[in-house]
Coordinates of C-alpha atoms and ligand atoms in Angstrom, one line a residue:
X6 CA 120.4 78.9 29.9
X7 CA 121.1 79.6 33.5
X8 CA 118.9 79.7 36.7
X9 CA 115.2 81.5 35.8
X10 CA 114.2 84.4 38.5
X11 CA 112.8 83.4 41.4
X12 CA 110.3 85.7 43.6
X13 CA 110.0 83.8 46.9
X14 CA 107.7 86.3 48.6
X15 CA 104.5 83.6 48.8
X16 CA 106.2 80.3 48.6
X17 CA 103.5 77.2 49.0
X18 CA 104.9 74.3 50.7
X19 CA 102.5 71.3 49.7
X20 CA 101.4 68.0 51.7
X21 CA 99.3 65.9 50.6
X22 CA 98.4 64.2 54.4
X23 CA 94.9 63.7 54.7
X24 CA 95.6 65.8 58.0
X25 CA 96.1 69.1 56.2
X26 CA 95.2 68.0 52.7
X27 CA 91.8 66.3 53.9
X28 CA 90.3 65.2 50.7
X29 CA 91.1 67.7 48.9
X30 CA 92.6 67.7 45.6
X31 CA 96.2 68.7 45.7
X32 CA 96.4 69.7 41.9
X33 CA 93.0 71.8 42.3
X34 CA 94.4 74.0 45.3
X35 CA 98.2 74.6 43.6
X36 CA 96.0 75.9 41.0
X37 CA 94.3 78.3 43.2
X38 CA 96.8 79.3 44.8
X39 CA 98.8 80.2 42.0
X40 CA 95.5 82.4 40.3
X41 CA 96.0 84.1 44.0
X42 CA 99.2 84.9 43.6
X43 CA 102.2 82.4 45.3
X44 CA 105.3 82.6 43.6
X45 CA 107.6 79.1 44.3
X46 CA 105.9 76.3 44.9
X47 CA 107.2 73.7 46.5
X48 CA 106.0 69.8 45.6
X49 CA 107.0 67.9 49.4
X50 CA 105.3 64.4 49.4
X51 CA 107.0 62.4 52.5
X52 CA 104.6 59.3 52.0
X53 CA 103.3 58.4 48.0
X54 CA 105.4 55.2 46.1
X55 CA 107.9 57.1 43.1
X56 CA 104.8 56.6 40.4
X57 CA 102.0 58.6 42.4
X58 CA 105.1 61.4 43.0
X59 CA 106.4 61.5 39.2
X60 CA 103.0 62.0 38.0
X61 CA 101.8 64.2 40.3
X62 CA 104.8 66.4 40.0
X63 CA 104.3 66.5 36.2
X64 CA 100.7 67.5 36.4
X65 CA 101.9 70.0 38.7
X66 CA 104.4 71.5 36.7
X67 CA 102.0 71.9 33.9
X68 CA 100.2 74.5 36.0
X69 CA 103.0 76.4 37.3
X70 CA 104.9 76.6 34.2
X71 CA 103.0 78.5 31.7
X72 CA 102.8 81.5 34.8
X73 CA 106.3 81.4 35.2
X74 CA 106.0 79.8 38.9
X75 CA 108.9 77.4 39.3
X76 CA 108.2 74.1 40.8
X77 CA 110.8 72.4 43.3
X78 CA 110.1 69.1 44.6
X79 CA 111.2 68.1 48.4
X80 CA 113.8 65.9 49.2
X81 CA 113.7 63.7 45.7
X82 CA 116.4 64.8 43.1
X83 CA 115.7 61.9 40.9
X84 CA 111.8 63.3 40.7
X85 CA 113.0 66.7 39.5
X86 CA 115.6 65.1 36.9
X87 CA 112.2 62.8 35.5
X88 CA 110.0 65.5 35.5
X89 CA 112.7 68.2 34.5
X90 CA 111.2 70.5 37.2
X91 CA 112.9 74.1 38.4
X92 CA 114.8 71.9 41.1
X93 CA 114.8 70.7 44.4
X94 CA 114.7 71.7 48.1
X95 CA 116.8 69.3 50.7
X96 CA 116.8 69.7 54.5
X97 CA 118.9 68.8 57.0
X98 CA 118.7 65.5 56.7
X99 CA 118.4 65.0 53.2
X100 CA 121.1 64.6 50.4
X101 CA 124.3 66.8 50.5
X102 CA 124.0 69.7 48.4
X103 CA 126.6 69.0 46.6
X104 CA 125.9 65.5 44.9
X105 CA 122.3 67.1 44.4
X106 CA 123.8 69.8 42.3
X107 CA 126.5 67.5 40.8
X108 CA 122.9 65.1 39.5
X109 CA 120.8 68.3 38.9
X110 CA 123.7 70.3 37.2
X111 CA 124.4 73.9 37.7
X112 CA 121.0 75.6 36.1
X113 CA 118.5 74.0 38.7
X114 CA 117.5 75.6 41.9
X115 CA 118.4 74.0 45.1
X116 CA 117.0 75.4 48.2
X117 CA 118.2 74.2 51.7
X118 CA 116.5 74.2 55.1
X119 CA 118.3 76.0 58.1
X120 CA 117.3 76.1 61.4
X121 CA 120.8 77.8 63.1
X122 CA 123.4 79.8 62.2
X123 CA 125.7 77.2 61.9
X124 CA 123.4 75.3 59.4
X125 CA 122.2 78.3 57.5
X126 CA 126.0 79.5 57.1
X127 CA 127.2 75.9 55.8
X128 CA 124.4 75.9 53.5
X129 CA 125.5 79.1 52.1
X130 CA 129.2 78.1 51.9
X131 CA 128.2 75.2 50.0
X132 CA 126.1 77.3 47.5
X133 CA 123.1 77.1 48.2
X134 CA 120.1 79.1 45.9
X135 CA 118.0 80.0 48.6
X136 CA 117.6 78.7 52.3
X137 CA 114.4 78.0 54.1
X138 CA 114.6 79.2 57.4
X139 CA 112.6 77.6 60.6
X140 CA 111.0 76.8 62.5
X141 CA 109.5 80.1 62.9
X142 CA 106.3 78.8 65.2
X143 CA 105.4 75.4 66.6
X144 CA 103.0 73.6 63.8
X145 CA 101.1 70.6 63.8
X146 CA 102.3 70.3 60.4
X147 CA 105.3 69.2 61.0
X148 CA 105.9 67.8 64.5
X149 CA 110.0 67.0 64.1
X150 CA 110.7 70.4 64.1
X151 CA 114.0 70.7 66.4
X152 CA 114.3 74.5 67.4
X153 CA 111.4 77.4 67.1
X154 CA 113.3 80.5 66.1
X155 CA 110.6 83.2 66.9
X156 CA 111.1 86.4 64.7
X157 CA 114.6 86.9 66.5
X158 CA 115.8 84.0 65.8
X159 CA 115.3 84.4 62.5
X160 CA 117.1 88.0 63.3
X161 CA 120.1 86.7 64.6
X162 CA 120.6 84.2 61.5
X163 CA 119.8 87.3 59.1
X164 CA 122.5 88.9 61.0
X165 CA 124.8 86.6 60.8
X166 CA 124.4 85.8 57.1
X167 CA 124.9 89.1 56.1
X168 CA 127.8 89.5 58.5
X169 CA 129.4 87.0 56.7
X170 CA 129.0 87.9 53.2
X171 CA 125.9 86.2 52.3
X172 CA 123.6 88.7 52.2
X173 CA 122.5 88.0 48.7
X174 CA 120.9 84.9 49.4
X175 CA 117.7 84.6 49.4
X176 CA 115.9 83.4 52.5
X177 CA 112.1 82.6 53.7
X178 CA 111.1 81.6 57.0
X179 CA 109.1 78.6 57.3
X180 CA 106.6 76.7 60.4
X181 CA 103.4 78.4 62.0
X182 CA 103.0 81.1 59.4
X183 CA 100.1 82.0 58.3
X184 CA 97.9 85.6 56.3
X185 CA 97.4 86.6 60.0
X186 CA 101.5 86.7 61.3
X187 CA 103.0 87.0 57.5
X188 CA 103.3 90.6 58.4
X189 CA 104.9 90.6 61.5
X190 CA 107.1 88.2 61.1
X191 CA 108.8 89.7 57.9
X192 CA 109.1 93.0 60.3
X193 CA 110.2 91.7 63.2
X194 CA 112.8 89.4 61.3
X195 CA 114.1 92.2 59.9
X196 CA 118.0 93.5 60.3
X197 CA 119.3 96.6 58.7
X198 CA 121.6 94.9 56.4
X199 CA 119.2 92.0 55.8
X200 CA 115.8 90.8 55.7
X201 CA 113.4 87.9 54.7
X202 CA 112.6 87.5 50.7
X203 CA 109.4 85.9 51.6
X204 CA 107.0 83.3 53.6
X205 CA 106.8 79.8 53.2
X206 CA 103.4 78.0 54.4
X207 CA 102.0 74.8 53.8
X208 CA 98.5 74.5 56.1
X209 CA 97.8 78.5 55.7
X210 CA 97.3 77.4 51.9
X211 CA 97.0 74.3 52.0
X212 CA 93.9 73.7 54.6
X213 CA 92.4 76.9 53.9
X214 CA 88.6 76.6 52.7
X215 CA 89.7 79.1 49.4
X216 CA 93.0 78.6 48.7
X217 CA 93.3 81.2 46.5
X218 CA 91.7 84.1 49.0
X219 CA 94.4 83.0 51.1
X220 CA 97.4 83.1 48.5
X221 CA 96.1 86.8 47.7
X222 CA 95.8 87.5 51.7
X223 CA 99.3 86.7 51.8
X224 CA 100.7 88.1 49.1
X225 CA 99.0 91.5 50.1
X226 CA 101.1 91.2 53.7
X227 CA 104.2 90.2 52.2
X228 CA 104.2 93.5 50.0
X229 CA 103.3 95.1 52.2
X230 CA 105.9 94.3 55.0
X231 CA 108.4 95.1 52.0
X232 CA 107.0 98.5 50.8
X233 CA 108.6 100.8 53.9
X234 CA 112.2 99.1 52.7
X235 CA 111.1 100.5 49.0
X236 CA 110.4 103.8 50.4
X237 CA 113.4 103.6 52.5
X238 CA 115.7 103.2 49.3
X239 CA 114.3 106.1 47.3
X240 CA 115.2 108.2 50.7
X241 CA 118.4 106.8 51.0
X242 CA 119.1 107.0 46.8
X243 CA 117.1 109.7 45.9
X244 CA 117.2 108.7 42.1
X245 CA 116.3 110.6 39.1
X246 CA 112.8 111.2 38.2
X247 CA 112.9 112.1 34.7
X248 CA 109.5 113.6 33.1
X249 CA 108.3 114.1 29.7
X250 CA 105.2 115.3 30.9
X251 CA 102.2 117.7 30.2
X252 CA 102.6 121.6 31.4
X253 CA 99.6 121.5 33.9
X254 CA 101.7 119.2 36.2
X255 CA 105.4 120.1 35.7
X256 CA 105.5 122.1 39.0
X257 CA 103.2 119.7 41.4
X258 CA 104.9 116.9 39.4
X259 CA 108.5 118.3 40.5
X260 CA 107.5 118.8 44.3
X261 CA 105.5 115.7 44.9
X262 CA 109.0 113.9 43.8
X263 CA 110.8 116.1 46.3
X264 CA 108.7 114.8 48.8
X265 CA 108.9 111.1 48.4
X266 CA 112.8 111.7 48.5
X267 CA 113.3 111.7 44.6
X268 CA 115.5 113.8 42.0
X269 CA 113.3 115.4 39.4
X270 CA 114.0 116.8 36.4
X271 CA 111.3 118.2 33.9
X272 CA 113.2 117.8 30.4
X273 CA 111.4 116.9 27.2
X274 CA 114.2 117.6 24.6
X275 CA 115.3 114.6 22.9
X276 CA 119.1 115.3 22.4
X277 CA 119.4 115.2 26.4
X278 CA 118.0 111.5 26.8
X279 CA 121.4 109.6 25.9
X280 CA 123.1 111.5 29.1
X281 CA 120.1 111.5 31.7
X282 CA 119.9 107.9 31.0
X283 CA 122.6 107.0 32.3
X284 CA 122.5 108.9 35.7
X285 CA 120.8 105.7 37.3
X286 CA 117.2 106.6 37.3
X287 CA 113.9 106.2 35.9
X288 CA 111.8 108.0 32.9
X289 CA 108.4 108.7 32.7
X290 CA 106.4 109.6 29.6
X291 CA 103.5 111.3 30.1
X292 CA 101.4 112.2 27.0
X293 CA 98.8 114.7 28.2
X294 CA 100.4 117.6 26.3
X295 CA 100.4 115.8 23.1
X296 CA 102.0 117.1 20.1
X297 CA 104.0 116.1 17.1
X298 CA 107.3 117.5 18.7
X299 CA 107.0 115.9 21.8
X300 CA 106.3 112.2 20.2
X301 CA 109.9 112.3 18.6
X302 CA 111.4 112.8 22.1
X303 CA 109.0 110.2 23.6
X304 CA 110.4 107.8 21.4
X305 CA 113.6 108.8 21.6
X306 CA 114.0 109.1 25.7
X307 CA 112.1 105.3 25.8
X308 CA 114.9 104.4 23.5
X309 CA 117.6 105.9 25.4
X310 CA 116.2 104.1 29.0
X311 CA 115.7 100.9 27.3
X312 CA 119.4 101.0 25.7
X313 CA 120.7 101.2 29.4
X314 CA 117.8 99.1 31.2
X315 CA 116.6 101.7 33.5
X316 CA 112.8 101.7 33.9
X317 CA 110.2 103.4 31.7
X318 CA 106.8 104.3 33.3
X319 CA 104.0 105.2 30.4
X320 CA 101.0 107.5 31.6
X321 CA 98.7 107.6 28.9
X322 CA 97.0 110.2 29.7
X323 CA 93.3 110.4 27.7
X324 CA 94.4 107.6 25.5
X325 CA 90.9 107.2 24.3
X326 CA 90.2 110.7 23.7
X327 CA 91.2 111.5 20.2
X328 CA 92.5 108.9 17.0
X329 CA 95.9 110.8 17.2
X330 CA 96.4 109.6 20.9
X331 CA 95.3 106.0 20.0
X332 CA 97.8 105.7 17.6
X333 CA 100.7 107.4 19.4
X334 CA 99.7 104.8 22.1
X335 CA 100.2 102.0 19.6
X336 CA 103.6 103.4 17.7
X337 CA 105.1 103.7 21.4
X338 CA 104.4 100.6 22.3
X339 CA 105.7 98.7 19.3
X340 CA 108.9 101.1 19.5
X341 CA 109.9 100.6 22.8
X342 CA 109.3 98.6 26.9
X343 CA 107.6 100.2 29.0
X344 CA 108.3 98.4 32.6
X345 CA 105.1 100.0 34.2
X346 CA 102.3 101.4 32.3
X347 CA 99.6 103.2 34.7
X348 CA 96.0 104.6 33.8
X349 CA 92.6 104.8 34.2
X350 CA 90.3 102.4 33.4
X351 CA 89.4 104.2 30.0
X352 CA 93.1 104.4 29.6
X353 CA 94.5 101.1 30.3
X354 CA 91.4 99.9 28.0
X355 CA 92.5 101.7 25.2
X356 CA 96.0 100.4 26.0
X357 CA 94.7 96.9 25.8
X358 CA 93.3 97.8 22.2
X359 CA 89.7 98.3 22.9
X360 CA 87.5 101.3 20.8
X361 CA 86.7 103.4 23.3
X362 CA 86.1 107.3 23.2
X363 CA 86.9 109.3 26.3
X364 CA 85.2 112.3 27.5
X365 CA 88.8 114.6 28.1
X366 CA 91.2 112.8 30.3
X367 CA 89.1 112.6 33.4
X368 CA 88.5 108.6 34.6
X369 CA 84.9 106.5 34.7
X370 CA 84.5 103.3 36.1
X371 CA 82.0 100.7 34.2
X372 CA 84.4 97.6 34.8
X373 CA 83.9 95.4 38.5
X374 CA 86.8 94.4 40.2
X375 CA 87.3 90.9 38.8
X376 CA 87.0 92.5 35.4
X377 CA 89.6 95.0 35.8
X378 CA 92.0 92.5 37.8
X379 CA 91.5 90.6 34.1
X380 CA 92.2 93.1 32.0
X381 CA 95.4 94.4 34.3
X382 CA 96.8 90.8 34.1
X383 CA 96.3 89.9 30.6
X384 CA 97.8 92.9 29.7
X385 CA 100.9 93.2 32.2
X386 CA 101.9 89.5 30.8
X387 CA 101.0 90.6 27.0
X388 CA 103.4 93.5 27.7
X389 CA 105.8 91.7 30.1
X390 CA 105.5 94.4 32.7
X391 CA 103.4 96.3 35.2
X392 CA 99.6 97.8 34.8
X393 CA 98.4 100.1 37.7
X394 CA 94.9 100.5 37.3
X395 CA 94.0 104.0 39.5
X396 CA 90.5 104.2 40.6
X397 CA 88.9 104.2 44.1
X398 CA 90.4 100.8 44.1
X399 CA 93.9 100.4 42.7
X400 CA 94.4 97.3 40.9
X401 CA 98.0 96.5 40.0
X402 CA 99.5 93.3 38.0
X403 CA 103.0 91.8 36.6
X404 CA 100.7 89.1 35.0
X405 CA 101.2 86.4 38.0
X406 CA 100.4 88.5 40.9
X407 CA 97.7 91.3 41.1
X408 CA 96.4 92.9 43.8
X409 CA 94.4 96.0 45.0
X410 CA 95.1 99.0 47.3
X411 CA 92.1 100.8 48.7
X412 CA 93.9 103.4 50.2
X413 CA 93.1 107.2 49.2
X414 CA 91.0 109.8 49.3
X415 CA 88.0 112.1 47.2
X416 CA 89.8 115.1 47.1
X417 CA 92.6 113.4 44.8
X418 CA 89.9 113.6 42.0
X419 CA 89.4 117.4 42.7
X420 CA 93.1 118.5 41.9
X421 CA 94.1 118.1 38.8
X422 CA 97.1 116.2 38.1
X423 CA 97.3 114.2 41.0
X424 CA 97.4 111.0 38.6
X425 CA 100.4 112.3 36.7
X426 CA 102.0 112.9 40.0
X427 CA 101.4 109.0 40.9
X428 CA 103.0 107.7 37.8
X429 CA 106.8 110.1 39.2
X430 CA 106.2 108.8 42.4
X431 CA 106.1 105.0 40.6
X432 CA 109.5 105.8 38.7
X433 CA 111.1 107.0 42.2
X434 CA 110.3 103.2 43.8
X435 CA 110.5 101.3 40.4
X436 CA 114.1 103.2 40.4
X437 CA 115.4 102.8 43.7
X438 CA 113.7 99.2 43.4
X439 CA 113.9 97.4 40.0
X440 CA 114.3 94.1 40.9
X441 CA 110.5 94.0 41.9
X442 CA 108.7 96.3 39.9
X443 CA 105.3 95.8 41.4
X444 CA 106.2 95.6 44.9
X445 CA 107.4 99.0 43.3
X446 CA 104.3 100.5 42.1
X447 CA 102.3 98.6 44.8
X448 CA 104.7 100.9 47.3
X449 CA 104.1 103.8 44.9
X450 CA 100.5 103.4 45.2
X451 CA 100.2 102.7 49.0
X452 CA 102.5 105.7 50.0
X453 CA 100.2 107.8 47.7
X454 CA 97.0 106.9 49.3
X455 CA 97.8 106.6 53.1
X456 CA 99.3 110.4 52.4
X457 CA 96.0 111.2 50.7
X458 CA 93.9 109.7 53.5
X459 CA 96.6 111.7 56.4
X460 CA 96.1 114.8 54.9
X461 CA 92.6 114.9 54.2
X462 CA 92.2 114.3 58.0
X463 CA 94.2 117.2 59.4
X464 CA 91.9 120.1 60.5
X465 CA 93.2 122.7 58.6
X466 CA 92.1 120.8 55.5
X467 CA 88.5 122.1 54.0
X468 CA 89.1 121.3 50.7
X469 CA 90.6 120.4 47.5
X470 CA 92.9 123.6 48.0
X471 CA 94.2 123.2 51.6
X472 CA 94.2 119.9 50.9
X473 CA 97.5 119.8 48.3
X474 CA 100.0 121.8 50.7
X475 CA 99.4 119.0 53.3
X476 CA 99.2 116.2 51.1
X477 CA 103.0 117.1 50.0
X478 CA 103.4 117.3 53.9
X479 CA 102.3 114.0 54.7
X480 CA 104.0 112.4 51.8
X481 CA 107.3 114.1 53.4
X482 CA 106.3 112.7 56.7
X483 CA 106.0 109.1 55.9
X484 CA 109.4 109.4 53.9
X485 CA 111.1 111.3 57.0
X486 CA 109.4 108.7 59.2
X487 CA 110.1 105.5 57.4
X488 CA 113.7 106.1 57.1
X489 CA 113.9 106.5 60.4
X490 CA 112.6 102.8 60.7
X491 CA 109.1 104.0 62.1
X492 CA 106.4 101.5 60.1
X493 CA 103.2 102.4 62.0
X494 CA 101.8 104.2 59.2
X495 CA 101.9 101.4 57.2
X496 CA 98.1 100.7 56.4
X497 CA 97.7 99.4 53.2
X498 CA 94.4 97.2 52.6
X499 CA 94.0 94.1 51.7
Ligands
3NM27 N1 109.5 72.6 57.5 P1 102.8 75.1 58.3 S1 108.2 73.6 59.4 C1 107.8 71.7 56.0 O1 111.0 74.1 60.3 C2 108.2 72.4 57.2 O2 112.0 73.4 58.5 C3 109.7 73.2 58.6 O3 103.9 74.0 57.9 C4 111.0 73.6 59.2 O4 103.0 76.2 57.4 C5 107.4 72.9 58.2 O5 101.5 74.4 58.1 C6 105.9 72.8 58.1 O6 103.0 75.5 59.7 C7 105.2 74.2 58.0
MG28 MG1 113.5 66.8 53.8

């Protein structure tokens, strides 16, 4: 069976005080929270009798589990054996890890609190999943709190973590963090060898008047504090960007890869997939020069990537527009995974499996927000992957977290094949980044955008035309500049 993933980027620490909870119901806000996108949740009751905490814990696991969210409770092993939860998390002055993990056995998480070096390492040694790091702040919430680490504090245990040969560990930080610090905190943590996998909050959550607003607010910082590292690696990696993809966009395809710091290669024939495959990158099918020729080496390329488990990003481009495209939509789909499939709205509908006839391949909106953050969700966790719904508003899912990026500008609609060129720059992250493929696309998407926005304000740009010469530039800028560790350009909305 083994362990099951864990994402700790929003990780909800409960209390169920009537200082934070008020009269609130407990059960009520986990549930928001989770619709706003936290990942770990963390059940810590200091005060209820072993009934109230079974039963609550059970009623609490029956909203996490069906979304894949894994439910630790605080302190109480013999609670997480009864309710057969994901696991536990101790702190200092709780059980030893190891008779928890001799009671719990070796497929249960077990998280440990660290608030030195010297704790954070022993944890570590001793084997722990994940460590929760703090505190970060000073926080009414808990008033015990023995050292605040500041963001370099949490630097010099990072450091020293990674120095000694735990740098896969997972770690979040923990105490006094809250939507408006999330940010900063994950920055100014960071070290070049290691850096924080997420935020852990209990009143930012907790005692906020919409939970889930809050969840969402802090999932939009935490990617966002991770995206320059995403960038960073396709720099550093410069992995293959292999395109099956239309002739209007096989040159501007080819150069906006080259910018971002990507490898592209423009081959279609299917006899080459087996051996590109395995060069460590990522494929992208892009069906806007349909033909019967080219759907044998679509299905033979996604073949080929899946057989290896690199990533497949689908672009179906004017999936709607004719009953031949429909069905090639459907026979790739049952044929093969697609980690990322990104559209427009009339696309990722037809995806989904609604009758509706395009006009050519250009996009219209009728959906509203909340309508298209359903239809990107349901569909991500039908396909088990990632949808990217472009629009003014990008609105991205992996079916447990979905978010929007606003950044971008007009004049991407007036050149043609700027949306093919978003679906390469997506198989650059989701390649140099496959352990979080929508942090991925969401880094994809923002990159795009702020690039968009930077070159449409330059004053040699009138137009759509001047406009694409200095949207490669700025896409080469934020590259250049973001390996260099500059983040200032980092603006993606909320
Ligand atoms: N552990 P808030 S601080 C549960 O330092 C807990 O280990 C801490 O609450 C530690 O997000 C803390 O409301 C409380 O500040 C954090
Ligand atoms: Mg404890």
């Amino acid at each position: 069976m083994g362990k099951p993933p864990v994402n700790y980027g929003v990780y909800l620490v409960t209390d169920s005080t009537p200082a934070i909870l008020g009269t609130g119901d407990l059960c009520a806000i986990v549930a928001a929270a989770v619709r706003g996108g936290v990942t770990c949740v963390q059940y810590r009751d200091k005060h209820s009798g072993h009934d109230v905490v079974v039963d609550t814990a059970r009623r609490l696991h029956a909203i996490t589990r069906p979304l894949g969210v894994p439910l630790l409770i605080n302190d109480r092993v013999d609670v997480a054996l009864e309710v057969g939860c994901e696991g536990v998390h101790i702190g200092q002055d709780d059980m030893e890890y190891q008779q928890a993990r001799n009671l719990l056995g070796p497929d249960k998480i077990i998280g440990v609190s660290a608030g030195s070096i010297q704790e954070a390492l022993k944890a570590c040694e001793a084997g722990a999943d994940y460590l929760g790091i703090g505190a970060v702040f000073a926080t009414p919430t808990k008033k015990d709190t023995k050292t605040i680490l500041g963001p370099s504090g949490l630097r010099s245990i990072l450091s020293a973590l990674a120095s000694s040969g735990h740098a896969a560990v997972p770690t979040v930080c923990i105490g006094g963090v809250n939507g408006s610090n999330a940010r900063a905190v994950l920055v100014d943590s960071s070290t070049p060898t290691k850096t924080l996998d997420g935020v852990a909050v209990v009143s930012a959550i907790v005692a906020a008047p919409d939970p889930a607003a809050a969840a969402r607010h802090l999932l939009a910082e935490v990617l966002a504090a991770k995206v320059p590292g995403v960038i960073r690696a396709v720099a550093h990696l410069s992995p293959l960007s292999h395109n099956i993809t239309n002739m209007v966009v096989q040159n501007f395809a080819a150069n906006i890869a080259l910018a971002v710091g990507a490898s592209p290669i423009m081959a279609n024939e299917a006899a080459e997939a087996e051996d590109l495959a395995k060069l460590g990158g990522a494929l992208v099918i892009n069906m806007g020069s349909l033909s019967k020729g080219q759907i044998n080496n679509y299905l033979a390329a996604v073949k080929a990537y899946n057989a290896v488990g690199r990533p497949v990003v689908f672009d179906p481009v004017g999936a709607g527009a004719s009953a031949l495209r429909r069905q090639t939509v459907k026979d790739l789909l049952s044929s093969g995974h697609f980690d990322v499939i990104k559209g427009n709205e009339g696309e990722i509908q037809t995806v989904y499996g609604a009758t509706i006839t395009q006009k050519g391949v250009d996009s219209t909106s009728s959906l509203t927000l909340p309508q298209k953050a359903a239809l990107v969700s349901t569909l991500a966790r039908r396909e088990n992957n990632v949808v990217v719904l472009t629009g003014v508003t990008d609105v991205l899912s992996d079916g447990t977290r979905t978010l929007r990026i606003d950044n971008g500008h007009e004049y991407l609609g007036m050149v043609t094949g700027t949306g093919c060129t978003l679906g390469t720059v997506i198989s650059a992250m989701v390649a140099a980044c496959p352990g979080d493929k929508l942090l991925a696309a969401a880094a994809g998407a923002a990159m795009f955008g702020v690039a968009a926005e930077m070159a449409a304000g330059r004053a040699e740009v009138r137009g759509p035309g001047t406009f694409v010469p200095a949207f490669i530039d700025e896409l080469y800028a934020i590259r250049k500049a973001t390996a260099e560790g500059d983040m200032r350009w980092m603006v993606m909305a909320k």
